[in-house]
PDB file of C-alpha atoms and ligand atoms in Angstrom:
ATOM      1  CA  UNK A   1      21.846  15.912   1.670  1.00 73.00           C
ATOM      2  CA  UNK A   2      21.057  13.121  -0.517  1.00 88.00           C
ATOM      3  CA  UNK A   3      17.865  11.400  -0.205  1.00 97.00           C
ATOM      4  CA  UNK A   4      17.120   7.694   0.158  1.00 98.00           C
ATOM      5  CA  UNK A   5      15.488   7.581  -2.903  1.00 98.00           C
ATOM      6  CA  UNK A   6      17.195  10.249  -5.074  1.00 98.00           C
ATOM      7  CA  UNK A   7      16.243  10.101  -8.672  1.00 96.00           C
ATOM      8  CA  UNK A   8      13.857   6.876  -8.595  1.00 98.00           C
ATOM      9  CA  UNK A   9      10.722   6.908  -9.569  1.00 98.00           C
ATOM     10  CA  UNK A  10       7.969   5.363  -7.109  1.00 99.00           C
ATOM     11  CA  UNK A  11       4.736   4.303  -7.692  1.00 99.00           C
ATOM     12  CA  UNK A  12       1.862   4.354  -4.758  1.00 99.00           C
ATOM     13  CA  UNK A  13      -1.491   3.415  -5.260  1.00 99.00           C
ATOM     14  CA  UNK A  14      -4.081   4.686  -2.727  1.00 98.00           C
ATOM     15  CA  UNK A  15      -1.642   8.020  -2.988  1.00 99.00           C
ATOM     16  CA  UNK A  16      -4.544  10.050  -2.087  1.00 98.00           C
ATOM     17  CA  UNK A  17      -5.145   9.581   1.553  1.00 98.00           C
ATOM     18  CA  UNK A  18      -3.673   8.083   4.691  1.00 98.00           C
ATOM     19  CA  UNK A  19      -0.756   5.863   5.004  1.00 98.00           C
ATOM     20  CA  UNK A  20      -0.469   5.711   0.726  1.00 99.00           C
ATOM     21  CA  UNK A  21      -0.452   9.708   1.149  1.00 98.00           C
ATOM     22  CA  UNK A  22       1.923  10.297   3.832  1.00 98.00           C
ATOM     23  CA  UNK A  23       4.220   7.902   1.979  1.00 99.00           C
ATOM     24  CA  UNK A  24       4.396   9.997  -0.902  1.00 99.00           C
ATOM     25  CA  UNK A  25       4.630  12.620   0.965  1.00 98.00           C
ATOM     26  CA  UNK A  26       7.746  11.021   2.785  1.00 98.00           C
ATOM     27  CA  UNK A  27       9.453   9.590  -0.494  1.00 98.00           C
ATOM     28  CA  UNK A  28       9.370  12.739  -2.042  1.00 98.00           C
ATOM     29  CA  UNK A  29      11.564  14.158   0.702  1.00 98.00           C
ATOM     30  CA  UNK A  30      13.835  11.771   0.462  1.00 98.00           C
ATOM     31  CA  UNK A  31      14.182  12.285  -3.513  1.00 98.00           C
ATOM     32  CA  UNK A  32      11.919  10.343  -4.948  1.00 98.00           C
ATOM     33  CA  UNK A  33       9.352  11.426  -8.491  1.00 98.00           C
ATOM     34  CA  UNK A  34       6.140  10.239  -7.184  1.00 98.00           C
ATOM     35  CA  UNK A  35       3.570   8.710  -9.312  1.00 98.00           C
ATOM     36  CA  UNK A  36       0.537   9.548  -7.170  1.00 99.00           C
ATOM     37  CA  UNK A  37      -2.269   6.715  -7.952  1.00 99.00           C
ATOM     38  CA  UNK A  38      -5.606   6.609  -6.807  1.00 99.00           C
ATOM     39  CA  UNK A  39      -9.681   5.640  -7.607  1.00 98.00           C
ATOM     40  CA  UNK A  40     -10.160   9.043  -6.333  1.00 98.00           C
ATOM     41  CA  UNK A  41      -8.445  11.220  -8.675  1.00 98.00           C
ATOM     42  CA  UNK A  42      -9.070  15.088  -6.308  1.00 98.00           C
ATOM     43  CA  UNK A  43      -7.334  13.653  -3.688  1.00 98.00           C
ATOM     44  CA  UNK A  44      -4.363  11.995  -5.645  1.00 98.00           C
ATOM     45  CA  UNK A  45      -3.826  15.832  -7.204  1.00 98.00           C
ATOM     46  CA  UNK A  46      -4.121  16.731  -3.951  1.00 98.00           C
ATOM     47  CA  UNK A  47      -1.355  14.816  -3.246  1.00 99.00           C
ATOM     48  CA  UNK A  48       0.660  15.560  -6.196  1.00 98.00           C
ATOM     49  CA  UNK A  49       0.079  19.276  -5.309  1.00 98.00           C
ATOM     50  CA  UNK A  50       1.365  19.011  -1.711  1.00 98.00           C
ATOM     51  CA  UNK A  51       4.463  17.496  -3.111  1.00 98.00           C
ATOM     52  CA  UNK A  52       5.041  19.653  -5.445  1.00 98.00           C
ATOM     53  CA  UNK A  53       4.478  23.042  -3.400  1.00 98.00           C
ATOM     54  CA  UNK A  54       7.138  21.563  -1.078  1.00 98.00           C
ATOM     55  CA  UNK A  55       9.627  21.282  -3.933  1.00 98.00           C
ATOM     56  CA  UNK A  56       9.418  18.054  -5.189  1.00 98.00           C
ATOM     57  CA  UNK A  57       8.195  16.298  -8.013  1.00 98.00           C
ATOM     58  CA  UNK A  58       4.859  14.233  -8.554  1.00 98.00           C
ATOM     59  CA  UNK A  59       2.558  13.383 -11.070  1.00 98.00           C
ATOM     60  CA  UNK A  60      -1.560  12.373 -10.341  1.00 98.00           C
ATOM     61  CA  UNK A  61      -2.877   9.666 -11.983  1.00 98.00           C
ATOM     62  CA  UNK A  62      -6.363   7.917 -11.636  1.00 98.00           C
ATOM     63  CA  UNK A  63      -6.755   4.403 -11.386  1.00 98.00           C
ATOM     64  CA  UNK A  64      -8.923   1.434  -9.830  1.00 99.00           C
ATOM     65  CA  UNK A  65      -6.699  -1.220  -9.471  1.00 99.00           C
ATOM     66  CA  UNK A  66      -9.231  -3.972  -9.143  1.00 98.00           C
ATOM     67  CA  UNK A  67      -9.967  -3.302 -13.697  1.00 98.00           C
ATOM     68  CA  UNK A  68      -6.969  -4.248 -15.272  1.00 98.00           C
ATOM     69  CA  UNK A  69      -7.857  -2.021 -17.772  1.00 98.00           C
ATOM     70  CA  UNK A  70      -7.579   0.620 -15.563  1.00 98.00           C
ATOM     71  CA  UNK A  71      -3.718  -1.043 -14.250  1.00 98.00           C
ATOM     72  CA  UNK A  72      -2.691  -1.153 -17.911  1.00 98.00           C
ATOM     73  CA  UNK A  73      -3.550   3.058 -18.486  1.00 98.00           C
ATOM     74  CA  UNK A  74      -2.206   3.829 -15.558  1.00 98.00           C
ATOM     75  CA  UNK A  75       1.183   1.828 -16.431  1.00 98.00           C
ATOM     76  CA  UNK A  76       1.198   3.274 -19.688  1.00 98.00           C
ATOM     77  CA  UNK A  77       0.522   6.621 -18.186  1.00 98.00           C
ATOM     78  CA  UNK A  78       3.633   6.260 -15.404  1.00 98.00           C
ATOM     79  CA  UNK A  79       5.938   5.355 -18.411  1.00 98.00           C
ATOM     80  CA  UNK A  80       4.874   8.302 -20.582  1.00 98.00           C
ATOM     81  CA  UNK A  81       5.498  10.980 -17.858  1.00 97.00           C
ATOM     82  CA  UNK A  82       8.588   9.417 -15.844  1.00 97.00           C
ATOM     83  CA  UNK A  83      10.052   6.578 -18.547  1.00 97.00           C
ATOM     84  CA  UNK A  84      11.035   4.038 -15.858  1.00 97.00           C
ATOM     85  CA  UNK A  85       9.876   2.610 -12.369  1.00 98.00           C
ATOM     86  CA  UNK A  86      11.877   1.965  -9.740  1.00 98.00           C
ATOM     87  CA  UNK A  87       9.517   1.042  -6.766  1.00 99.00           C
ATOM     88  CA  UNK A  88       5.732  -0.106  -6.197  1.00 99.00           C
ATOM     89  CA  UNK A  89       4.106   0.380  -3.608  1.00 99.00           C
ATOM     90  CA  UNK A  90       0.618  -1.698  -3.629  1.00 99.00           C
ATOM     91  CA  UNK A  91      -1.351   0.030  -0.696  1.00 98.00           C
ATOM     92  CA  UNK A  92      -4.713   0.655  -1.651  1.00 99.00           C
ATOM     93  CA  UNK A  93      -6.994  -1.333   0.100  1.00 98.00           C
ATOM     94  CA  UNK A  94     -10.672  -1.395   1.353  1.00 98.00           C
ATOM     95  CA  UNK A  95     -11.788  -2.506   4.578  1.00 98.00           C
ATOM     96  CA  UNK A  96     -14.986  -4.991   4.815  1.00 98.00           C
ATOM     97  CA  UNK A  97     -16.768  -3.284   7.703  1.00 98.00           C
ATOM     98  CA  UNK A  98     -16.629  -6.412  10.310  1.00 98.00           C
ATOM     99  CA  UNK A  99     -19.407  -8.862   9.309  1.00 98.00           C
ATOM    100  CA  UNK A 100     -20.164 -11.815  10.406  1.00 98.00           C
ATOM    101  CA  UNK A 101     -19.520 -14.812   8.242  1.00 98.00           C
ATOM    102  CA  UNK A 102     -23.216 -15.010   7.645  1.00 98.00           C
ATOM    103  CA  UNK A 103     -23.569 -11.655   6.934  1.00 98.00           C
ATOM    104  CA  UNK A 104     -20.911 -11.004   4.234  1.00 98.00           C
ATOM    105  CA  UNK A 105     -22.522 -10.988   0.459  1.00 98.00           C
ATOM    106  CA  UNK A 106     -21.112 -12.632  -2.293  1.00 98.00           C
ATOM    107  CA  UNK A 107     -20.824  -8.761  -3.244  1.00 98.00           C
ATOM    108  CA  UNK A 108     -19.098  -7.414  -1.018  1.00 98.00           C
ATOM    109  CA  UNK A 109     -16.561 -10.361  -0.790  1.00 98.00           C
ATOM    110  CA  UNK A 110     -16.174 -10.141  -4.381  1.00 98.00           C
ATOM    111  CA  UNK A 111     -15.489  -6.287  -3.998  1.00 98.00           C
ATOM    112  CA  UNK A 112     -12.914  -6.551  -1.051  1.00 99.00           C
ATOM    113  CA  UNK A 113     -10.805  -9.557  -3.098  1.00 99.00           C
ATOM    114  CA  UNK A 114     -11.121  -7.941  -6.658  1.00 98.00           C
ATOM    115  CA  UNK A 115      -9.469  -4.260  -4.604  1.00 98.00           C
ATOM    116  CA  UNK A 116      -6.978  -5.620  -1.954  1.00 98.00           C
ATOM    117  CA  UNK A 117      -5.547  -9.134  -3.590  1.00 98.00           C
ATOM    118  CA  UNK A 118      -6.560  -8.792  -7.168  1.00 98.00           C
ATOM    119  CA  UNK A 119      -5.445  -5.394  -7.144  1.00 99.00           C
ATOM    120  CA  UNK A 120      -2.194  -6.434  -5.752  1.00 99.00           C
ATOM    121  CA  UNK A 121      -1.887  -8.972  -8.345  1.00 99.00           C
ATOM    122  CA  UNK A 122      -2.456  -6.612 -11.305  1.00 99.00           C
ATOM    123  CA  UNK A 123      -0.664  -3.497 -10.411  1.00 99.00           C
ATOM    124  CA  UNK A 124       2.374  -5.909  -9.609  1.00 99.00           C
ATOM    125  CA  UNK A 125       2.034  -7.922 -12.787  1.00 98.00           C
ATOM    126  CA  UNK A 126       1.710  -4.792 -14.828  1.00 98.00           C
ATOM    127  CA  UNK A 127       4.958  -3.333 -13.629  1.00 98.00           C
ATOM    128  CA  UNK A 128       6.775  -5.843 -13.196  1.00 98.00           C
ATOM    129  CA  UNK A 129       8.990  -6.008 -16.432  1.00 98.00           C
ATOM    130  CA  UNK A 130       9.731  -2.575 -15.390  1.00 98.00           C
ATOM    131  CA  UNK A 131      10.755  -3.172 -11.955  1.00 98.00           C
ATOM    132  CA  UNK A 132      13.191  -5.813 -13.563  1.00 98.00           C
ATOM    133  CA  UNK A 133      14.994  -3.531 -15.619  1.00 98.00           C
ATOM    134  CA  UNK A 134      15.748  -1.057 -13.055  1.00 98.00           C
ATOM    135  CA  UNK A 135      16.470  -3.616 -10.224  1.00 98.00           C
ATOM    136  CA  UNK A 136      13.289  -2.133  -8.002  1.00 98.00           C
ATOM    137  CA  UNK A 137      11.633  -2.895  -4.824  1.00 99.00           C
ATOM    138  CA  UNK A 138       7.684  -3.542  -3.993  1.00 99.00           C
ATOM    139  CA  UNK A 139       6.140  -3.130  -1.164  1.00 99.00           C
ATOM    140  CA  UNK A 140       2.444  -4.310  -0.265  1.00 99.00           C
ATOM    141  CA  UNK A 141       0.294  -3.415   2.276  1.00 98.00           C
ATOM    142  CA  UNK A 142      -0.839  -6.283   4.413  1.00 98.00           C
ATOM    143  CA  UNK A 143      -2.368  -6.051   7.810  1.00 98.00           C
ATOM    144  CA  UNK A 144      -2.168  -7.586  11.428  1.00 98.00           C
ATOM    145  CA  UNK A 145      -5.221  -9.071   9.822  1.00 98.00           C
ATOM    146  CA  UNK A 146      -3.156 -10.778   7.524  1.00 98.00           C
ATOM    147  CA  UNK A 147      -1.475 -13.210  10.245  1.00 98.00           C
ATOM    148  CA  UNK A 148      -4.494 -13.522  12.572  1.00 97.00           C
ATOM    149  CA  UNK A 149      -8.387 -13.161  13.008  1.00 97.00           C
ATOM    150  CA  UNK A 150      -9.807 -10.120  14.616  1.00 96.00           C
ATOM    151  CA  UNK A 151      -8.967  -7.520  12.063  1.00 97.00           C
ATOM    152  CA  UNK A 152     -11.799  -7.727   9.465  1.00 98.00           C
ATOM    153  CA  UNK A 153     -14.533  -9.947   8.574  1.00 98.00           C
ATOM    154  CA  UNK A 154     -13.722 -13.280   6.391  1.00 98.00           C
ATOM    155  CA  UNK A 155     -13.348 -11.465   2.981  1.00 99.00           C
ATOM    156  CA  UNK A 156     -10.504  -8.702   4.657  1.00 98.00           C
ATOM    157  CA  UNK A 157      -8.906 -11.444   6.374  1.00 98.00           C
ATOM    158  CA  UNK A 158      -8.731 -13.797   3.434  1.00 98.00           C
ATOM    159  CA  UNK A 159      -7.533 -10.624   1.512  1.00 99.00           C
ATOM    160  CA  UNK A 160      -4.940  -9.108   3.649  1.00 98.00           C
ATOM    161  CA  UNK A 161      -3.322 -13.071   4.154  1.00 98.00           C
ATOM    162  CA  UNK A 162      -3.185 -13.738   0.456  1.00 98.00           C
ATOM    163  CA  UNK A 163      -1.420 -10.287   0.396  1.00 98.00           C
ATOM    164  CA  UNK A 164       1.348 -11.981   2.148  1.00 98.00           C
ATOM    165  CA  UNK A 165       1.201 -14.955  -0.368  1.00 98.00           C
ATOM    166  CA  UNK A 166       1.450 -12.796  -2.674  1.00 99.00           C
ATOM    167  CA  UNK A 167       5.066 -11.268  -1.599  1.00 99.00           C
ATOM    168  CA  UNK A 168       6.298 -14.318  -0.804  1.00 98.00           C
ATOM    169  CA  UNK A 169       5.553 -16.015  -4.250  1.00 98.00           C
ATOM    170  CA  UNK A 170       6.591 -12.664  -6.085  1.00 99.00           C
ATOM    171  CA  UNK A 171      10.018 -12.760  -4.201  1.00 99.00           C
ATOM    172  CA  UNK A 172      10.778 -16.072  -5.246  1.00 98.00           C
ATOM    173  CA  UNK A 173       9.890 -15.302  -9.201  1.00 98.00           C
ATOM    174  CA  UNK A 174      11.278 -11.917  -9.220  1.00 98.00           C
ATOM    175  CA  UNK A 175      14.725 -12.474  -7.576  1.00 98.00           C
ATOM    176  CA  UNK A 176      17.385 -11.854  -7.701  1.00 98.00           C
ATOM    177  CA  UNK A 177      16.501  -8.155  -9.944  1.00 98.00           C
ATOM    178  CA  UNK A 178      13.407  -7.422  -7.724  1.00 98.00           C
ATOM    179  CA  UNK A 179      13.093  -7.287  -4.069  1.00 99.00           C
ATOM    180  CA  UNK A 180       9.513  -7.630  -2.614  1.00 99.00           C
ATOM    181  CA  UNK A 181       8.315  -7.567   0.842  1.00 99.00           C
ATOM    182  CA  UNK A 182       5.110  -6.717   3.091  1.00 98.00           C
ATOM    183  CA  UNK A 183       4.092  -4.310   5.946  1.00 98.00           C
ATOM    184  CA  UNK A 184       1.549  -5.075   8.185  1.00 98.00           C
ATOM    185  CA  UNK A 185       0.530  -2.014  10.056  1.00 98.00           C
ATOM    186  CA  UNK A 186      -1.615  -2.199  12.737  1.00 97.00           C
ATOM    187  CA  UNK A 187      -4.250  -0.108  13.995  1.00 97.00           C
ATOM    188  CA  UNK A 188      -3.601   3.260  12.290  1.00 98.00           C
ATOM    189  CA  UNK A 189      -5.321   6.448  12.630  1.00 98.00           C
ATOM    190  CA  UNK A 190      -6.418   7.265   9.074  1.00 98.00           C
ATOM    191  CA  UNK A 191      -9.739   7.625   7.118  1.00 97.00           C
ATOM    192  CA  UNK A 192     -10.634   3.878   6.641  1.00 97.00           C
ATOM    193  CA  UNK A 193     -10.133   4.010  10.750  1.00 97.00           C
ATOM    194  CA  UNK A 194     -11.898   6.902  11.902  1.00 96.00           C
ATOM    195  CA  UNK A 195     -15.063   5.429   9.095  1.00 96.00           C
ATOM    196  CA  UNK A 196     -15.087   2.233  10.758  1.00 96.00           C
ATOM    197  CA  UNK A 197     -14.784   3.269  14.318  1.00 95.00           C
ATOM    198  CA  UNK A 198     -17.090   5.392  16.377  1.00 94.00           C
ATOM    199  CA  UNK A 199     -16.439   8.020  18.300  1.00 95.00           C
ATOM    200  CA  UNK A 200     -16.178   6.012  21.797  1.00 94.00           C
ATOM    201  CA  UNK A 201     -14.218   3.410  19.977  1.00 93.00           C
ATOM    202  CA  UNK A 202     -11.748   6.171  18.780  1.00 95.00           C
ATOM    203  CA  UNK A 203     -11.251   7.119  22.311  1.00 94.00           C
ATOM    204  CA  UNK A 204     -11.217   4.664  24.189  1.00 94.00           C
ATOM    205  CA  UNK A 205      -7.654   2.961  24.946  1.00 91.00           C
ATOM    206  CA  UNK A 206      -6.122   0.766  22.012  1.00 95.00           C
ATOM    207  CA  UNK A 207      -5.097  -2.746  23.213  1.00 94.00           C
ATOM    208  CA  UNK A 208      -1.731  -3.357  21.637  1.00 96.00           C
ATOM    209  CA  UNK A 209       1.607  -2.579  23.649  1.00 97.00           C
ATOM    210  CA  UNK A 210       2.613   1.160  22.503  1.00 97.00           C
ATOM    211  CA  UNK A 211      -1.421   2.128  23.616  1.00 96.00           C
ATOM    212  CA  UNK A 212      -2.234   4.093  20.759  1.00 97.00           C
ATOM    213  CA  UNK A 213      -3.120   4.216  17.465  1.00 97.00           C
ATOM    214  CA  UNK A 214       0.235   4.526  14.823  1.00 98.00           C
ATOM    215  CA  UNK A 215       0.391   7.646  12.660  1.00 98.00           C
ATOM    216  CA  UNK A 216       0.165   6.804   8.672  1.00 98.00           C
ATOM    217  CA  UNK A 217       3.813   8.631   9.179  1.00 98.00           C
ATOM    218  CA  UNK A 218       5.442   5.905  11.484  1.00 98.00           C
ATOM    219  CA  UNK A 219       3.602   3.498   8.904  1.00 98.00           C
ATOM    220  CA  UNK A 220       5.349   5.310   6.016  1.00 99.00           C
ATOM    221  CA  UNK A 221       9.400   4.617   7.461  1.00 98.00           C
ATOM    222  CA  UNK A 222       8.937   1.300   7.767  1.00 98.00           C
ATOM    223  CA  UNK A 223       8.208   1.193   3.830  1.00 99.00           C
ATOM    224  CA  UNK A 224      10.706   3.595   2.847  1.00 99.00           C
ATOM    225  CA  UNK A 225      13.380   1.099   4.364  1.00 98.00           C
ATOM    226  CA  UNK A 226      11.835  -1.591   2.713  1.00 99.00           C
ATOM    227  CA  UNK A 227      11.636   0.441  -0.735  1.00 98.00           C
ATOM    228  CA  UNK A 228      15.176   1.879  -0.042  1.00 98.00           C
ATOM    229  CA  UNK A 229      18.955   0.374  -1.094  1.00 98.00           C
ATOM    230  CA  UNK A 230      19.411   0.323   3.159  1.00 98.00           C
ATOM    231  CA  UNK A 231      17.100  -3.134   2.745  1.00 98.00           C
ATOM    232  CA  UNK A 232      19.560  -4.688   0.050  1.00 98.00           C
ATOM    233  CA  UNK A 233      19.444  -8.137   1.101  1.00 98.00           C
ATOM    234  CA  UNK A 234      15.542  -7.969   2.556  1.00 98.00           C
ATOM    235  CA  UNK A 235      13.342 -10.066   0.189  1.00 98.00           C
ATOM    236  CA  UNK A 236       9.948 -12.075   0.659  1.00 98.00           C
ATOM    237  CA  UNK A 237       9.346 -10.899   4.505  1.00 98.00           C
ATOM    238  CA  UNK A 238       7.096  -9.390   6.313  1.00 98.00           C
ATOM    239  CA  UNK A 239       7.307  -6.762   8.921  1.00 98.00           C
ATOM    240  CA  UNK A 240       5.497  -4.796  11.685  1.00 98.00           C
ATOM    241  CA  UNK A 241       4.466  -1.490  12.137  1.00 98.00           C
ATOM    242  CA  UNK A 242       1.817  -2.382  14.071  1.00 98.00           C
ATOM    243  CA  UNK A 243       2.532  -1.181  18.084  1.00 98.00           C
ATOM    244  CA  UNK A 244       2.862  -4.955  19.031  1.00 97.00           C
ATOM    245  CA  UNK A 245      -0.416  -5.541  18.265  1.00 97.00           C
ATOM    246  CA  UNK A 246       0.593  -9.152  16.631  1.00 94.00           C
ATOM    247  CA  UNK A 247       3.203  -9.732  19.616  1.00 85.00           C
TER     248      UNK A 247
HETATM  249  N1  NAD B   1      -5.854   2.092   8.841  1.00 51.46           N
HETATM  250  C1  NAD B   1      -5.481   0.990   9.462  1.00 51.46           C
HETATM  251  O1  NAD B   1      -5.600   0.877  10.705  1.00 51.46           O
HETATM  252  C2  NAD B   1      -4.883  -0.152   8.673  1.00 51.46           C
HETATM  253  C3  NAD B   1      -4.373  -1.244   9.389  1.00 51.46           C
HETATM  254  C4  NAD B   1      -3.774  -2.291   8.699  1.00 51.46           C
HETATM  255  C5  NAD B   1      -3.678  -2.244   7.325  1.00 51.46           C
HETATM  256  N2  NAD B   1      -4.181  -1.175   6.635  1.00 51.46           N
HETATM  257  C6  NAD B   1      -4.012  -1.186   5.157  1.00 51.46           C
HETATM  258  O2  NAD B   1      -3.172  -0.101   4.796  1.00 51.46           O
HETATM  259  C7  NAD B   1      -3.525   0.380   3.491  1.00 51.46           C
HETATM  260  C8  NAD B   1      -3.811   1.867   3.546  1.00 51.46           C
HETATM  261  O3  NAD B   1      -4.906   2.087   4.425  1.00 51.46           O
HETATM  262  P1  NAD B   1      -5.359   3.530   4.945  1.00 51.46           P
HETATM  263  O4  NAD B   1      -5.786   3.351   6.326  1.00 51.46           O
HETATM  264  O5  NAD B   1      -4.320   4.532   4.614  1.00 51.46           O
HETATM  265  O6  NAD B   1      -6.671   3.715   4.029  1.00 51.46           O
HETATM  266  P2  NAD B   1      -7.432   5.015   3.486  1.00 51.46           P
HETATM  267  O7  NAD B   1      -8.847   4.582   3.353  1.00 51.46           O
HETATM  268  O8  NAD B   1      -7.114   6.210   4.312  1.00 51.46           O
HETATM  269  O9  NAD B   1      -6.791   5.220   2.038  1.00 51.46           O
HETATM  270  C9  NAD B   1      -6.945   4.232   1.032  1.00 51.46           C
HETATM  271  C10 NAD B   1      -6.826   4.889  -0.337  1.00 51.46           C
HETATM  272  O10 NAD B   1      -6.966   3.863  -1.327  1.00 51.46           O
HETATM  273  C11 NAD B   1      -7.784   4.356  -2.359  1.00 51.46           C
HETATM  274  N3  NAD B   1      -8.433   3.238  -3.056  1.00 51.46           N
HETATM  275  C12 NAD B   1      -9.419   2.435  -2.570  1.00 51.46           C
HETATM  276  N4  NAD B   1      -9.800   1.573  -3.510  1.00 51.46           N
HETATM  277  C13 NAD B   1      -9.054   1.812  -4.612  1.00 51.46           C
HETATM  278  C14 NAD B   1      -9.002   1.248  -5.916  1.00 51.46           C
HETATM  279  N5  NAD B   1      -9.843   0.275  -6.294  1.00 51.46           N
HETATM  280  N6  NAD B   1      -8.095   1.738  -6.803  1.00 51.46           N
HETATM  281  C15 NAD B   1      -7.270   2.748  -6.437  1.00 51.46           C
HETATM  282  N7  NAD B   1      -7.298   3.343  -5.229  1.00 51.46           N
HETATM  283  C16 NAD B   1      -8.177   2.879  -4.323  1.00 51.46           C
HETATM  284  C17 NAD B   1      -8.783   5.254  -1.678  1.00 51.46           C
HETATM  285  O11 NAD B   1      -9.376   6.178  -2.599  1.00 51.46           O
HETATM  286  C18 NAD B   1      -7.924   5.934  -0.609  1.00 51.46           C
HETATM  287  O12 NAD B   1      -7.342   7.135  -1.090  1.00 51.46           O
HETATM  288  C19 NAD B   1      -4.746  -0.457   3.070  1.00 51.46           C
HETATM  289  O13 NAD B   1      -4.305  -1.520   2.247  1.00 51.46           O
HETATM  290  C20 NAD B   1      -5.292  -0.990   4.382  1.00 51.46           C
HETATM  291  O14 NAD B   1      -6.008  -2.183   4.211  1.00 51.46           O
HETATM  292  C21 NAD B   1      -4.787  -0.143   7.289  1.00 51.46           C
END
C-alpha cells in the first residue's frame, strides 16, 4: 500500500515526545523520511530510533527553535541529510504553568513567546523557500487556548492565538505553492499534561463532550490530513482535535 506521504520529507519539531512524537511516528507509516527535531536531543534519537526499528526512515536533529541560530543549523542540517522539505510541522511548544496576570514575570512571558510564537515564526521563515519549491504543507500547533481564555495564563494564551495569526498571514503570503493551516488540540494526555496536572486532576472527569482526555495519536490524524495531498484545497484554517472542548 502506498502511504499518504510516500517519499516526502517532513519536518517536526518537538519530535521527541507527545503529540510531535506520535506524529512522526504516524508519518513514517504512511511513507514519510522524518526529520526528528527537538531541544532535547535523547529523546528526538529516541524517536528517530523507534522509526527506524519499525522500518522506516528518520534522522535526529537538535534544535531550540526560539535561537535562530539554532533554526538556521538545523535547516542546514535537514538539507544536508534529506536535500528537500516537503512538510513542517511547528509543534513544539511550552506551557506557562497557569499564573495569574500578576504573577507572570517578564521572564517567563518572554520564555513562553520567544518558544511557541517566535519559534513558529523562525522555523517557518527558515524553511520556507524550501517548502516553495516542493509545493509543501505546514502545520502549527495551536491550542483551544488559542480561541478562548481558560487554557493557560496570559503569556500561553497570547502565544497559542498569535499561532493562529501566524497561519493565517503565512497562507496568504505563501499561496498558492504552500498550504498552511493550524490544529488546536485540546486537552491531551501527554507529558506537558500529566506535569501540569496532579494526580486528582488527572482523574477526575474532563469537561469537554467526548469526557476524556485525546491521545497524542487522535491528535496526530488530524495533522497528517492537513500535511497530506487529501487537504489539497485546505489553506489558512484552523481545526479541532480537541473533544468539543471549544464547542
Ligand atoms: N498536551 C495538551 O493537552 C495540549 C493541548 C493543546 C495544545 N498543545 C500543544 O501541542 C504541542 C505539543 O504538546 P505536547 O503536549 O505533545 O508537549 P510535550 O511537552 O509532550 O512535548 C513538547 C516537545 O517540545 C520540545 N520542545 C520544547 N521547547 C523546545 C524548543 N525551544 N525547541 C525545540 N523543542 C522544544 C520538548 O523537548 C518536547 O519534546 C505544543 O505546542 C502544545 O502547546 C498541547
Amino acid at each position: 500500500m502506498v502511504g499518504r506521504l510516500e517519499g516526502k520529507v517532513a519536518v517536526i519539531t518537538g519530535a521527541g515526545s507527545g503529540m510531535g512524537r506520535s506524529t512522526a511516528v504516524l508519518f513514517a507509516r504512511e511513507g514519510a523520511h522524518v526529520a526528528a527535531l527537538d531541544r532535547n536531543q535523547d529523546a528526538a534519537a529516541a524517536t528517530a530510533t523507534t522509526i527506524q526499528e519499525a522500518g522506516g526512515q528518520a534522522t535526529a536533529i537538535a534544535v531550540d527553535i526560539a535561537r535562530s541560530s539554532s533554526v538556521q543549523a538545523a535547516r542546514d542540517a535537514v538539507l544536508t541529510t534529506f536535500g528537500r522539505v516537503h512538510v513542517l510541522i511547528n509543534n513544539a511548544g511550552i506551557h506557562d504553568g497557569f499564573p495569574a496576570l500578576e504573577e507572570t514575570s517578564e521572564e517567563l512571558w518572554d520564555r513562553v513567546i520567544n518558544v511557541d510564537l517566535k519559534g513558529t515564526f523562525l522555523m517557518t521563515q527558515q524553511f520556507a523557500p524550501h517548502l516553495r519549491e516542493a509545493n509543501g504543507a505546514i502545520v502549527n500547533l495551536s491550542s483551544g487556548a488559542g480561541f478562548r481564555a481558560g487554557g493557560g495564563g496570559v503569556a500561553y494564551t497570547a502565544a497559542k492565538h498569535g499561532i493562529v495569526g501566524i497561519t493565517r498571514a503565512t497562507a496568504a503570503e505563501l499561496g498558492p505553492s504552500v498550504r498552511v493551516n493550524t490544529v488546536y488540540p485540546g486537552p491531551t494526555m501527554t507529558e506537558m499534561t500529566r506535569t501540569l496536572m496532579s494526580e486528582d486532576e488527572l482523574a477526575a472527569p474532563v469537561p469537554v463532550p467526548m469526557a476524556r482526555f485525546g491521545t497524542p495519536e487522535e491528535v496526530a490524524n488530524v495533522v497528517l490530513f492537513l500535511a497530506s495531498d487529501d487537504a489539497s484545497f485546505v489553506t489558512g484554517g484552523a481545526y479541532a482535535a480537541d473533544g468539543g472542548w471549544l464547542g
